[in-house]
Coordinates of C-alpha atoms in Angstrom, one line a residue:
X1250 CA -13.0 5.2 -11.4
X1251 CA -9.3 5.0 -10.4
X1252 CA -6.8 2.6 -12.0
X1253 CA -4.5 -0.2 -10.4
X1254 CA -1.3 1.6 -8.6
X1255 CA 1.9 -0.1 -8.9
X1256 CA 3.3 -0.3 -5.4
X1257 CA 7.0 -1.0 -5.1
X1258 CA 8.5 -1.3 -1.9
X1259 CA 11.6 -3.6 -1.5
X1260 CA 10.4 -6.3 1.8
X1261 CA 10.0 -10.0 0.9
X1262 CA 6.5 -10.2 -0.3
X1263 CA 5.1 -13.8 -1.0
X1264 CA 3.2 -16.9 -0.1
X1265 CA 6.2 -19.6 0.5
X1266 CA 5.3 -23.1 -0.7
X1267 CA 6.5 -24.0 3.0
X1268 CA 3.3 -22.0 4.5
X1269 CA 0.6 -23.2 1.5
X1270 CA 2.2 -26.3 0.1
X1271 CA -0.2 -27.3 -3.0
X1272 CA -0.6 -24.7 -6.0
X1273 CA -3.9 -24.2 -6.2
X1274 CA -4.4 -23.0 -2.7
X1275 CA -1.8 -20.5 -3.0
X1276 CA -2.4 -19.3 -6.0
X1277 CA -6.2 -18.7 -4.8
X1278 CA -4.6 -17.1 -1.8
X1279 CA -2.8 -14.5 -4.4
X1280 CA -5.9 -13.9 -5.7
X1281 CA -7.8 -13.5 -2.2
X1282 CA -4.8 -11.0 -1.5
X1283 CA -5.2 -9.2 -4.6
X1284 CA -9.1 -7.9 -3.8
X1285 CA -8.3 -7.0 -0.4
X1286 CA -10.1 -3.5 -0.2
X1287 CA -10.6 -2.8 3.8
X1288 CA -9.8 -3.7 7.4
X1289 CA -11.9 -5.6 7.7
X1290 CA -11.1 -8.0 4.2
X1291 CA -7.4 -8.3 5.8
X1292 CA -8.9 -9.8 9.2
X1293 CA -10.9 -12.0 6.9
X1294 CA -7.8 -13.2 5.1
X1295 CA -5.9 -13.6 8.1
X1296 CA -8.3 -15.7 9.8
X1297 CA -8.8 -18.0 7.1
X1298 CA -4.8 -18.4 6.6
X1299 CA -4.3 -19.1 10.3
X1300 CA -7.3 -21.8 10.5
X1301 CA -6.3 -23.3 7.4
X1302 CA -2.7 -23.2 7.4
X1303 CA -1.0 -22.0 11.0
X1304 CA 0.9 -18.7 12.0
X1305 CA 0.9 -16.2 9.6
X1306 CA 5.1 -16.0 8.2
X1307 CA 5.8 -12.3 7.7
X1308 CA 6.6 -12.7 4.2
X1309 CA 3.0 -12.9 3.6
X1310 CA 2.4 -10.2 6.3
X1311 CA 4.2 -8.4 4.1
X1312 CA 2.0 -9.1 1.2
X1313 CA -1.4 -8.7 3.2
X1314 CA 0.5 -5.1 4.0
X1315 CA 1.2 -4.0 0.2
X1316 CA -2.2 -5.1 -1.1
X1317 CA -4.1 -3.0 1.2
X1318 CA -1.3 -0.2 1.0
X1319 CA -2.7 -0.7 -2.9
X1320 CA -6.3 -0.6 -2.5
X1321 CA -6.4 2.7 -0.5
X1322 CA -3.6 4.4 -2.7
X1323 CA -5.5 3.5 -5.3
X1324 CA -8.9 4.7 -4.2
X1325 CA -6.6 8.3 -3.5
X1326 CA -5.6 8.3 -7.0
X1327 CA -2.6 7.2 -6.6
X1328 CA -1.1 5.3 -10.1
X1329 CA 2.5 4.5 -8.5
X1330 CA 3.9 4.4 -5.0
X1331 CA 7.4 3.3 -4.8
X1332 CA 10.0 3.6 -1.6
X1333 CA 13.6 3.3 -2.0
X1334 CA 16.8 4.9 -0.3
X1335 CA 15.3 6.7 2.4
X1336 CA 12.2 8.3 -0.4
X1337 CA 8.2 7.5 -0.5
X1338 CA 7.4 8.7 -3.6
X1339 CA 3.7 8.6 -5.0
X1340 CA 2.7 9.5 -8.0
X1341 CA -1.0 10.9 -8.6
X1342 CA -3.3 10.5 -11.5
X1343 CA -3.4 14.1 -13.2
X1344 CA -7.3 13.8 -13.2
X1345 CA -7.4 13.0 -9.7
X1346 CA -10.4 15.4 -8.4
X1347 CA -8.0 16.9 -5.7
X1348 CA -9.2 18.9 -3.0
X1349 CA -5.9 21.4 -3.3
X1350 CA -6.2 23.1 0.2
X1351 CA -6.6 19.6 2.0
X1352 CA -3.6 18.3 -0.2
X1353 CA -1.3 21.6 0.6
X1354 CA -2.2 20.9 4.3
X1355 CA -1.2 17.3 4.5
X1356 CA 2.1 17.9 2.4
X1357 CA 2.8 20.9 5.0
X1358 CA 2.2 18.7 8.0
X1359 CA 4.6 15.7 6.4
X1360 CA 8.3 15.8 7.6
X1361 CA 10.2 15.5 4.6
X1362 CA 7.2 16.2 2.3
X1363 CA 6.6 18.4 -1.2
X1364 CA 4.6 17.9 -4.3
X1365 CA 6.6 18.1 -7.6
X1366 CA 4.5 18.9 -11.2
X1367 CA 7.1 17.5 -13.5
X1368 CA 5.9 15.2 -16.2
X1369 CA 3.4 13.9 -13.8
X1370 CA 1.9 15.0 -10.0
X1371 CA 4.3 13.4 -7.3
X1372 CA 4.3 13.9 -3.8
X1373 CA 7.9 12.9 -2.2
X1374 CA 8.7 12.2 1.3
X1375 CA 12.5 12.5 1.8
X1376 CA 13.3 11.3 5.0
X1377 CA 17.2 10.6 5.1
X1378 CA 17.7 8.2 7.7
X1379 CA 14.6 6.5 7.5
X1380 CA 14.7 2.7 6.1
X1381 CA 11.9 1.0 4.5
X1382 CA 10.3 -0.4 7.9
X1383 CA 9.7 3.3 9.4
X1384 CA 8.0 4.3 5.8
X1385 CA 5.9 0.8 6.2
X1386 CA 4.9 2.2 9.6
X1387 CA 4.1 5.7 8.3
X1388 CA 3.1 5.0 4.8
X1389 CA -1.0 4.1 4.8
X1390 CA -2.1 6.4 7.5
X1391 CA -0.4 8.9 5.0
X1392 CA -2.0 7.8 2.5
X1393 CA -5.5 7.2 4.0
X1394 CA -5.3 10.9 4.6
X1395 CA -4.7 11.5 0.6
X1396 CA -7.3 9.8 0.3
X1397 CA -9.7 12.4 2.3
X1398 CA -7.9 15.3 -0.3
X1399 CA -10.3 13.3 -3.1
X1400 CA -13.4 15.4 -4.2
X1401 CA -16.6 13.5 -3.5

């Protein structure tokens, strides 16, 4: 089965001991965050963080955001996903049981899209202009649709 993917995207990601005061709780919380797999396990969280503890601060938004951007790369085979200055990149496990004509098809129907095959399988989305909030936006129905490219 696939590995964990790194994801490294550069937005305040946390739990602030202002939101979840004692330790244990937010360290449980992490942990909660950390097997998020679906929709439906985000809601879940989300509920039990607003009964327990109040509004939701985006900094943990933010977190519920990368770990399920991290679940579904990871079920696309995806080992790293990184953005910085104006690139997505995401690099795929060479073993991943890619449908190609599916994966040719989404990288031609991504603005700023193209697979590399240098040391490793990378797709990059160059997007000049674009900041890290309009990749957040674009970024997991992009890769929910890698995901599809997966034999099986």
């Amino acid at each position: 089965h696939q590995g964990e993917t790194a994801v490294e995207i550069p937005i305040a990601a946390s739990i602030p001991h202002s939101y979840i005061r004692r330790e244990t709780d937010r360290l449980a919380m992490y942990k909660r965050i950390a097997l998020v797999e679906t929709d439906d396990d985000v809601l879940d969280v989300q509920d039990e963080m607003i009964d327990r503890y109040g509004e939701i601060p985006q900094a943990v938004r933010n977190l519920l955001f990368i770990g399920k951007l991290k679940a579904d790369a990871s079920k696309a085979y995806v080992t790293k996903l990184s953005v910085k200055d104006g690139e997505a990149r995401l690099v795929l496990d060479a073993r991943a049981p890619m449908k190609l004509e599916k994966l040719m098809s989404l990288v031609q129907k991504t603005q700023g899209a193209q697979l590399t095959n240098a040391e490793e399988p990378s797709l990059v989305i160059r997007r000049r202009n674009a900041d890290v909030s309009a990749f957040c936006r674009d970024l997991p129905q992009f890769v929910y649709t890698l995901g599809d490219c997966i034999e099986g």
